XYZ file of C-alpha atoms in Angstrom:
516
model
C -24.466 34.033 -20.982
C -25.398 37.111 -22.845
C -24.051 37.078 -26.552
C -23.378 40.160 -28.568
C -26.750 39.492 -30.561
C -28.662 39.766 -27.179
C -26.830 43.133 -26.588
C -27.519 44.671 -30.023
C -31.249 43.791 -29.463
C -31.334 44.978 -26.043
C -30.093 48.471 -27.416
C -33.217 49.022 -29.545
C -35.859 46.196 -27.467
C -34.791 45.515 -23.899
C -37.708 43.567 -23.074
C -37.420 41.278 -26.019
C -33.683 40.914 -25.067
C -34.572 39.738 -21.708
C -37.301 37.326 -22.672
C -34.403 35.539 -24.978
C -31.869 35.385 -22.043
C -34.382 33.952 -19.721
C -35.835 31.524 -22.338
C -32.381 30.272 -23.055
C -31.530 29.979 -19.314
C -34.638 27.818 -18.792
C -33.670 25.649 -22.007
C -30.349 24.985 -20.706
C -31.731 24.102 -17.302
C -34.150 21.423 -18.701
C -31.417 19.981 -21.037
C -28.727 19.662 -18.491
C -28.657 16.273 -16.951
C -25.884 16.667 -14.504
C -25.257 19.480 -12.004
C -21.790 18.733 -12.332
C -21.627 19.618 -16.025
C -23.129 23.038 -15.126
C -21.279 26.075 -16.712
C -21.241 29.382 -14.927
C -19.596 31.573 -12.012
C -19.272 28.240 -9.769
C -17.370 26.521 -12.367
C -15.238 29.222 -13.910
C -11.611 28.220 -13.767
C -12.440 24.282 -13.545
C -10.142 22.968 -15.959
C -11.102 19.308 -17.004
C -9.371 17.767 -19.999
C -10.709 14.831 -21.757
C -7.313 13.422 -22.348
C -6.278 9.696 -22.335
C -4.852 7.975 -19.011
C -1.820 7.373 -20.996
C -1.598 10.740 -21.881
C -2.181 12.287 -18.374
C 0.493 9.785 -16.922
C 2.938 10.454 -19.868
C 3.332 14.009 -18.584
C 2.945 13.751 -14.891
C 3.905 10.259 -13.917
C 7.539 10.831 -13.644
C 7.064 13.798 -11.522
C 4.619 12.086 -9.360
C 6.811 9.275 -8.652
C 9.574 11.486 -7.630
C 7.756 13.815 -5.420
C 6.080 10.471 -3.470
C 9.329 9.260 -2.915
C 10.739 12.465 -1.462
C 7.619 12.511 0.667
C 8.156 8.886 2.092
C 11.843 9.871 2.669
C 11.073 12.728 4.768
C 7.341 12.756 5.767
C 6.470 10.148 8.613
C 2.937 9.966 7.564
C 3.539 9.129 3.971
C 6.097 6.443 5.044
C 3.554 5.048 7.642
C 0.685 4.781 4.988
C 3.081 2.980 2.442
C 4.223 0.617 5.392
C 0.390 -0.130 6.277
C -0.372 -1.067 2.850
C 2.522 -3.420 2.422
C 2.009 -5.043 5.750
C -1.805 -5.921 4.929
C -1.173 -6.771 1.228
C 1.681 -9.085 1.704
C 2.567 -9.300 5.399
C 4.912 -12.209 5.867
C 4.240 -13.478 2.384
C 1.434 -14.789 -0.279
C 2.350 -18.441 0.074
C 1.646 -20.974 -2.905
C 0.733 -24.774 -2.858
C 0.558 -26.793 -5.713
C -2.777 -28.083 -6.520
C -2.657 -30.434 -9.439
C -4.652 -33.122 -7.567
C -1.620 -35.748 -7.527
C -0.574 -35.924 -4.061
C 3.164 -37.163 -4.831
C 3.513 -34.358 -7.562
C 2.268 -31.596 -5.318
C 4.402 -32.690 -2.633
C 7.702 -32.429 -5.014
C 6.485 -29.130 -6.518
C 6.101 -27.612 -2.974
C 9.514 -29.085 -1.654
C 11.439 -27.594 -4.724
C 9.604 -24.181 -4.397
C 10.562 -24.065 -0.968
C 14.268 -24.485 -1.567
C 14.149 -22.327 -4.615
C 12.274 -19.381 -2.984
C 15.389 -18.928 -0.637
C 17.913 -18.391 -3.288
C 15.461 -16.791 -6.159
C 16.459 -13.230 -5.791
C 19.234 -12.137 -8.637
C 20.494 -9.592 -6.237
C 21.217 -12.467 -3.666
C 19.803 -10.838 -0.556
C 16.131 -11.497 -0.180
C 13.778 -14.801 -0.462
C 10.682 -14.906 -2.464
C 8.514 -13.367 0.385
C 10.997 -10.304 0.574
C 11.009 -9.964 -3.002
C 7.040 -9.812 -2.701
C 7.323 -7.155 0.116
C 9.867 -5.087 -2.028
C 7.496 -5.335 -5.205
C 4.538 -4.324 -3.098
C 6.250 -1.419 -1.713
C 7.450 -0.309 -5.132
C 4.084 -0.754 -6.390
C 2.498 1.409 -3.691
C 5.320 4.326 -3.705
C 6.258 4.616 -7.085
C 2.782 3.146 -8.751
C 4.745 0.181 -10.745
C 7.464 -2.068 -10.479
C 8.964 -4.416 -13.005
C 9.682 -8.165 -12.284
C 12.243 -9.635 -14.904
C 12.715 -13.371 -15.299
C 16.782 -14.279 -15.223
C 17.536 -17.764 -16.452
C 20.605 -19.302 -15.187
C 23.053 -21.878 -16.165
C 22.795 -25.449 -14.376
C 26.213 -24.852 -12.662
C 25.063 -21.432 -10.997
C 23.792 -23.263 -8.213
C 20.018 -22.137 -8.625
C 17.458 -24.994 -8.908
C 15.036 -24.612 -10.902
C 17.910 -22.533 -12.918
C 15.969 -19.248 -13.120
C 16.037 -16.305 -10.780
C 14.016 -12.779 -10.237
C 15.330 -9.185 -10.754
C 13.075 -6.423 -9.486
C 13.465 -2.942 -11.486
C 12.212 0.319 -10.452
C 9.884 1.886 -13.215
C 12.647 4.481 -13.835
C 14.338 1.585 -16.188
C 11.438 2.132 -18.741
C 12.629 4.246 -21.521
C 9.339 6.787 -21.489
C 10.713 8.394 -24.594
C 9.624 5.412 -26.635
C 6.299 6.476 -28.020
C 4.346 6.329 -31.247
C 4.361 3.730 -34.246
C 6.913 1.011 -34.166
C 6.607 -1.669 -36.804
C 3.013 -2.959 -37.260
C 2.400 -1.941 -33.692
C 3.078 0.855 -31.270
C 5.016 2.050 -28.302
C 3.371 3.848 -24.973
C 5.769 5.169 -22.668
C 8.466 2.320 -23.231
C 5.943 -0.757 -23.527
C 5.573 -1.943 -26.984
C 2.204 -3.506 -28.491
C 1.492 -5.565 -31.370
C -1.149 -4.886 -33.943
C -3.762 -6.513 -31.762
C -2.936 -4.307 -28.483
C -0.990 -7.162 -26.819
C 2.240 -6.554 -25.026
C 5.158 -7.246 -26.986
C 8.122 -5.656 -25.280
C 9.613 -3.591 -22.581
C 12.283 -1.087 -23.474
C 14.712 -1.079 -20.826
C 17.700 0.815 -19.799
C 20.782 -1.058 -18.854
C 21.271 0.732 -15.678
C 19.098 3.462 -13.532
C 18.831 6.660 -15.203
C 19.455 8.461 -11.647
C 22.575 6.881 -11.504
C 25.363 9.280 -11.353
C 27.870 6.944 -12.679
C 25.902 6.925 -16.335
C 27.514 10.217 -17.252
C 30.740 8.594 -17.297
C 29.692 5.600 -19.176
C 28.330 7.178 -22.474
C 24.797 8.104 -21.322
C 21.661 5.937 -21.610
C 20.519 3.360 -24.320
C 17.195 1.004 -23.965
C 16.731 -2.178 -25.535
C 13.493 -4.092 -26.133
C 12.942 -7.094 -23.604
C 10.428 -9.544 -24.498
C 7.018 -8.942 -22.758
C 6.973 -12.888 -21.785
C 10.020 -12.149 -19.640
C 8.650 -9.167 -17.478
C 6.087 -9.137 -14.860
C 4.505 -5.649 -14.683
C 2.865 -4.842 -11.613
C 0.619 -1.617 -11.179
C -2.972 -0.772 -10.231
C -5.210 -0.113 -13.414
C -7.619 2.615 -12.380
C -8.582 3.243 -16.243
C -7.365 1.367 -19.257
C -3.522 3.120 -18.833
C -0.578 1.095 -19.820
C 1.405 2.375 -16.335
C 0.580 3.099 -13.031
C 0.909 6.251 -10.737
C 1.641 6.342 -6.885
C -1.043 5.485 -4.720
C -0.964 8.512 -2.613
C -0.951 10.999 -5.566
C -4.243 12.495 -4.817
C -2.801 13.876 -1.721
C 0.801 14.999 -2.408
C 0.088 18.537 -2.222
C -1.844 17.922 1.203
C 0.968 16.226 2.675
C 3.417 19.057 1.551
C 0.886 21.707 3.144
C 0.980 19.885 6.337
C 4.541 19.906 6.329
C 4.732 23.455 5.607
C 2.327 24.122 8.394
C 3.984 22.324 10.814
C 7.232 24.381 10.066
C 5.502 27.350 10.396
C 3.960 26.423 13.697
C 7.426 25.530 14.874
C 9.016 28.888 14.099
C 5.995 30.663 15.560
C 6.490 28.822 19.065
C 10.249 29.360 18.841
C 9.708 32.991 18.445
C 6.946 33.123 21.066
C 9.509 31.716 23.542
C 12.057 34.346 23.043
C 11.173 36.664 26.101
C 12.682 39.724 25.371
C 12.911 43.563 27.200
C 13.313 46.871 25.173
C 14.515 49.852 27.094
C 13.192 52.845 25.586
C 15.884 55.772 26.287
C 18.346 56.185 29.324
C 20.160 59.372 27.977
C 18.408 62.734 27.255
C 21.236 63.044 24.570
C 19.451 60.450 22.494
C 16.541 62.574 22.138
C 16.279 63.789 18.352
C 18.548 60.887 17.110
C 17.168 58.496 14.403
C 15.149 55.522 16.060
C 17.146 52.324 16.332
C 16.879 49.181 18.617
C 20.566 48.227 19.953
C 21.897 45.837 22.770
C 24.560 46.765 25.513
C 27.472 47.250 23.291
C 25.722 49.525 20.911
C 25.035 46.878 18.113
C 22.002 46.987 16.179
C 19.568 44.297 17.190
C 18.246 42.018 14.061
C 17.035 38.895 15.693
C 15.463 37.885 18.910
C 17.005 35.735 21.362
C 15.918 34.347 24.570
C 16.682 36.585 27.281
C 17.822 39.753 25.020
C 17.438 43.305 26.502
C 17.588 45.529 23.632
C 17.685 49.519 23.998
C 15.679 51.890 21.923
C 16.655 55.500 21.561
C 14.261 58.154 22.487
C 11.953 56.836 24.996
C 11.644 56.502 28.761
C 10.229 53.044 29.345
C 11.007 49.297 29.381
C 8.562 46.650 27.848
C 8.666 42.931 27.571
C 7.189 41.052 24.617
C 4.034 39.334 25.214
C 3.686 35.859 23.437
C 0.057 35.205 22.537
C -1.330 31.821 22.594
C -3.015 30.573 19.482
C -5.325 27.327 19.150
C -6.449 25.083 16.619
C -3.213 23.347 15.785
C -4.594 19.794 16.928
C -7.943 20.112 14.997
C -6.050 21.270 11.815
C -3.723 18.469 11.726
C -6.500 15.911 12.705
C -8.555 16.983 9.513
C -5.522 16.861 7.277
C -4.684 13.444 8.393
C -8.142 12.379 7.924
C -7.800 13.778 4.388
C -4.395 12.137 3.897
C -5.485 8.882 5.017
C -8.511 8.800 2.842
C -6.124 9.360 -0.315
C -3.969 6.503 0.688
C -7.194 4.667 1.271
C -6.019 3.560 4.819
C -8.079 4.106 7.962
C -7.178 7.336 10.045
C -6.357 4.783 13.038
C -3.847 2.841 11.340
C -2.351 5.730 9.711
C -1.731 7.724 13.209
C -2.357 5.172 15.888
C -4.773 7.303 17.400
C -7.321 5.195 18.944
C -8.633 7.796 21.156
C -11.988 8.301 18.999
C -12.877 4.567 18.911
C -14.054 1.585 20.901
C -13.713 -1.946 20.171
C -16.951 -2.297 17.954
C -16.214 0.788 15.926
C -12.775 -0.157 15.215
C -13.686 -3.620 13.922
C -16.619 -2.177 11.865
C -14.189 0.296 10.505
C -11.694 -2.572 9.485
C -14.040 -4.364 7.411
C -14.293 -2.277 4.316
C -10.265 -1.800 4.426
C -9.948 -5.634 4.641
C -12.070 -5.921 1.748
C -10.199 -3.375 -0.272
C -6.911 -5.380 0.768
C -8.669 -8.810 -0.322
C -9.466 -7.361 -3.708
C -6.028 -6.023 -4.162
C -4.573 -9.392 -3.134
C -6.695 -11.416 -5.660
C -7.376 -9.162 -8.409
C -3.846 -6.971 -8.686
C -1.107 -8.708 -6.612
C -1.387 -12.436 -7.400
C -2.245 -12.025 -11.094
C 0.438 -9.683 -11.993
C 3.218 -10.910 -9.541
C 2.548 -14.180 -8.059
C 1.126 -15.963 -10.972
C 3.862 -15.205 -13.516
C 6.640 -16.081 -10.983
C 4.789 -19.395 -10.500
C 4.647 -19.940 -14.319
C 8.452 -19.368 -14.625
C 9.290 -21.602 -11.807
C 7.373 -24.618 -13.107
C 8.542 -24.139 -16.627
C 12.361 -23.914 -15.469
C 11.677 -27.160 -13.059
C 10.054 -28.981 -16.020
C 13.013 -27.842 -18.283
C 15.143 -29.046 -15.791
C 13.863 -32.332 -15.878
C 12.571 -32.205 -12.066
C 8.765 -32.445 -12.739
C 7.028 -34.072 -15.683
C 4.881 -31.113 -16.585
C 5.363 -27.358 -17.122
C 1.773 -26.784 -15.910
C 0.866 -27.179 -12.267
C -2.118 -25.692 -10.729
C -1.286 -23.654 -7.824
C -3.488 -22.300 -4.804
C -1.959 -19.316 -3.288
C -2.739 -18.296 0.636
C -2.208 -14.776 1.666
C -1.324 -13.664 5.116
C -4.348 -13.768 7.356
C -5.788 -10.576 9.333
C -4.818 -10.493 13.214
C -7.749 -11.339 15.317
C -8.908 -8.140 17.584
C -10.610 -10.924 19.511
C -8.719 -14.325 18.922
C -11.324 -16.398 20.883
C -14.500 -15.373 19.104
C -12.585 -15.653 15.618
C -11.632 -19.163 16.570
C -15.148 -19.967 17.468
C -16.509 -18.689 14.294
C -14.192 -20.735 12.473
C -14.936 -23.870 14.357
C -18.567 -23.162 13.515
C -17.915 -22.780 10.051
C -16.110 -26.029 9.834
C -18.771 -27.943 11.783
C -21.523 -26.459 9.378
C -19.606 -27.333 6.362
C -19.285 -23.870 5.084
C -15.739 -24.163 5.186
C -13.102 -26.766 5.011
C -10.383 -27.612 7.565
C -7.869 -27.035 4.816
C -9.194 -23.612 3.997
C -9.122 -22.643 7.570
C -5.515 -23.758 7.836
C -4.754 -21.563 4.451
C -6.394 -18.853 5.908
C -3.609 -18.640 8.642
C -1.061 -18.802 6.047
C 0.421 -22.173 6.467
C 0.294 -25.166 4.136
C -2.533 -27.483 4.894
C -1.008 -30.377 3.945
C 2.127 -29.650 6.134
C 0.109 -28.974 8.960
C -2.094 -32.175 8.804
C 1.257 -34.132 8.429
C 2.678 -32.257 11.220
C -0.334 -33.096 13.578
C -0.373 -36.744 12.596
C 3.423 -36.914 13.302
C 2.761 -35.496 16.734
C -0.060 -37.768 17.667
C 1.841 -40.727 16.748
C 4.550 -39.272 18.899
C 2.249 -38.817 21.901
C 0.751 -42.527 21.472
C 4.484 -43.864 21.411
C 5.208 -42.165 24.791
C 1.875 -42.912 26.163
C 1.020 -39.154 26.742
C -2.488 -37.937 26.846
C -2.648 -34.097 26.574
C -5.815 -32.097 27.475
C -5.260 -30.650 23.574
C -6.005 -33.878 22.173
C -9.657 -34.175 20.502
C -9.212 -37.873 20.139
C -9.129 -38.504 23.756
C -10.545 -35.636 25.621
C -13.632 -33.593 25.012
C -13.676 -29.718 25.089
C -14.949 -29.922 28.674
C -11.832 -31.888 29.617
C -13.551 -35.484 30.227
C -12.313 -38.734 28.146
C -13.809 -39.319 25.089
C -15.878 -42.715 24.939
C -14.349 -43.612 21.592
C -10.987 -42.821 22.068
C -8.492 -45.124 20.736
C -6.974 -47.922 23.155
C -3.645 -47.079 24.450
C -1.142 -50.485 24.399
C 0.619 -49.312 27.261
C -1.987 -48.677 29.712
C -5.278 -50.190 28.351
C -6.617 -53.048 30.855
C -7.312 -56.520 29.163
C -11.254 -55.956 30.018
C -13.606 -54.396 27.513
C -14.765 -51.695 29.853
C -15.267 -48.622 27.969
C -13.361 -45.275 28.786
C -16.234 -43.696 29.786
C -17.012 -46.126 32.686
C -13.463 -46.196 33.703
C -13.200 -42.301 33.790
C -16.740 -42.199 35.349
C -17.904 -39.245 33.613
C -20.357 -38.363 30.898
C -19.249 -38.278 27.059
C -19.356 -35.008 25.357
C -22.487 -34.726 23.030
C -20.573 -32.723 20.385
C -17.912 -35.477 20.180
C -21.108 -38.261 19.721
C -22.190 -35.882 17.031
C -19.018 -35.631 15.389
C-alpha cells in the first residue's frame, strides 16, 4: 500500500518513492509465510474476527438453531441429512453389557438394565434406545441436548428408581453470563474456579411455549451439573454446540429459492396465450392497452388466454423458451450440502447413478470412520456413560447390586453389509486367525454375546434331545455337508459298536474341522 509519506516523497522525488514502495512490497512478500494471511485487493472485505468460540456461539447460536429447525421441518434435503446421521450413529440403539468379570453380577445387572430400559423415559413414551435416537437427533439438528436425571420414589414403579428427561437446548438460560460467585457463567452453564462445570441454569418450561406469558414469564434456577448430561460436538473449546448443518444453512435456503423460481418460470411458460392486435379502425389513436373479450384489462396470464391489443392488425402467440442447467445446478448444490453435513451425496439423495459396487463401498469407508469416531468419542462418553452411572448408582442405592461401580462395554449397531457373504467370510477368517474373538464378532452385530451363546447352547441341547441333526450344526456337519469325524454320540441313534462316524457315512472329514 502507498502511504501518505510515499506520496509526499513522490511529489518531489518520484524515483525514490517508487523504490521505497517496491522495496516494502518485496519485504512483505518475504516476511509473509501464509498466502491466506495476505492483504490486498483479493482479500478486501474478508472479515475474520478473532473472537472465542463461546462469543461466536453466544451471538449466533439461537438463530442458527431456529433456522436449522425450520429447514428440517420444510426442506427435504435437510430432513434427510439429519435422518441419515441419526440412523448411522444410533440406529436401533447402542447396547450396554456389564463387564465386571463376575458372571453372576453381570447377568443380574444386564437383567435389571433390560427391565429398566423399557420404562426409563420420564415422559413415559420411549425406551432407552428411543431416547438415544431423540438425543442424537437433537444433537445433530439443534447442536446440543440436555439429559436430566430424575430420581423417583420406591413406590413410583420404576426399578432402579431413576428416569431420564430430555431437554432441548432452549431450556438453558443464555442470559446467565459473567462472574458468578467464585466462578463464572457462560451462556447458562456455571463453572467453578477450576473451570469445572458446577451447574446448569434451566428454565422451568420451554421459553417458546406460548402459555408462559400467562404464567408470569420465565425464571431459571441452577441444577447441579452432576444431574445433567450435556451432549454436543466440541469443534473448539466451546461450552455449547451448534447445528451440524450450520455451514450450509444458506446453501439450503438458496436451493429452496432457486427451485421456487424455476417452478414459477415453468408455470409461466405453460400459459400459452394469443394477443389480437386491433380489430377496429376506430381504435387507432387510443392509448395502448391489452384487454380480454369483455373489455377488462389483462393483468396476468392464464392458459388459453386470448387478449386484445388496441392499435394493431395482427395476432401473436407467446413462445416459451426452454432453458437448461437445472439438473446440473441442483446436483452441484446437493454435493455442497452433503459436504456440509458430512454425509455422502449418495446417502443424502439416493442417487446411485454415478457409482458402482466398488466405488460405493470405497466411498462409505470414510463416512463409517467418521461415524465410528462420533460414537466412541462423543455420544458414548457424553450420553451413554453418564446414564449407565446413574443406573448403577440407583440400583446400588436400592440394594439390588453390591456395588455402584460396574464396568460396561458398549455395542454400537453394525453397518449393514453391501455383500453379506464376503463380510461373513472376513469375520470367519479373523476369528480363526485370532485377530478377533467370537464375542467381539457377535457384539458388532448389535447383540449381547453372552445371551447369544446361551441361546446357541440351549438350541443345541434341544436338538440333541430330539435327535435332530441340522446342516447348520458345525458339531456334526462340515461346511461341505459331510459328517464330522469327531461328532458327539447320539444316544438315540448311535449303534453299540465303536465304528467312527466318518466310516458310517463313508465320506472324508473336513480338514478345516481337524485343524480346529
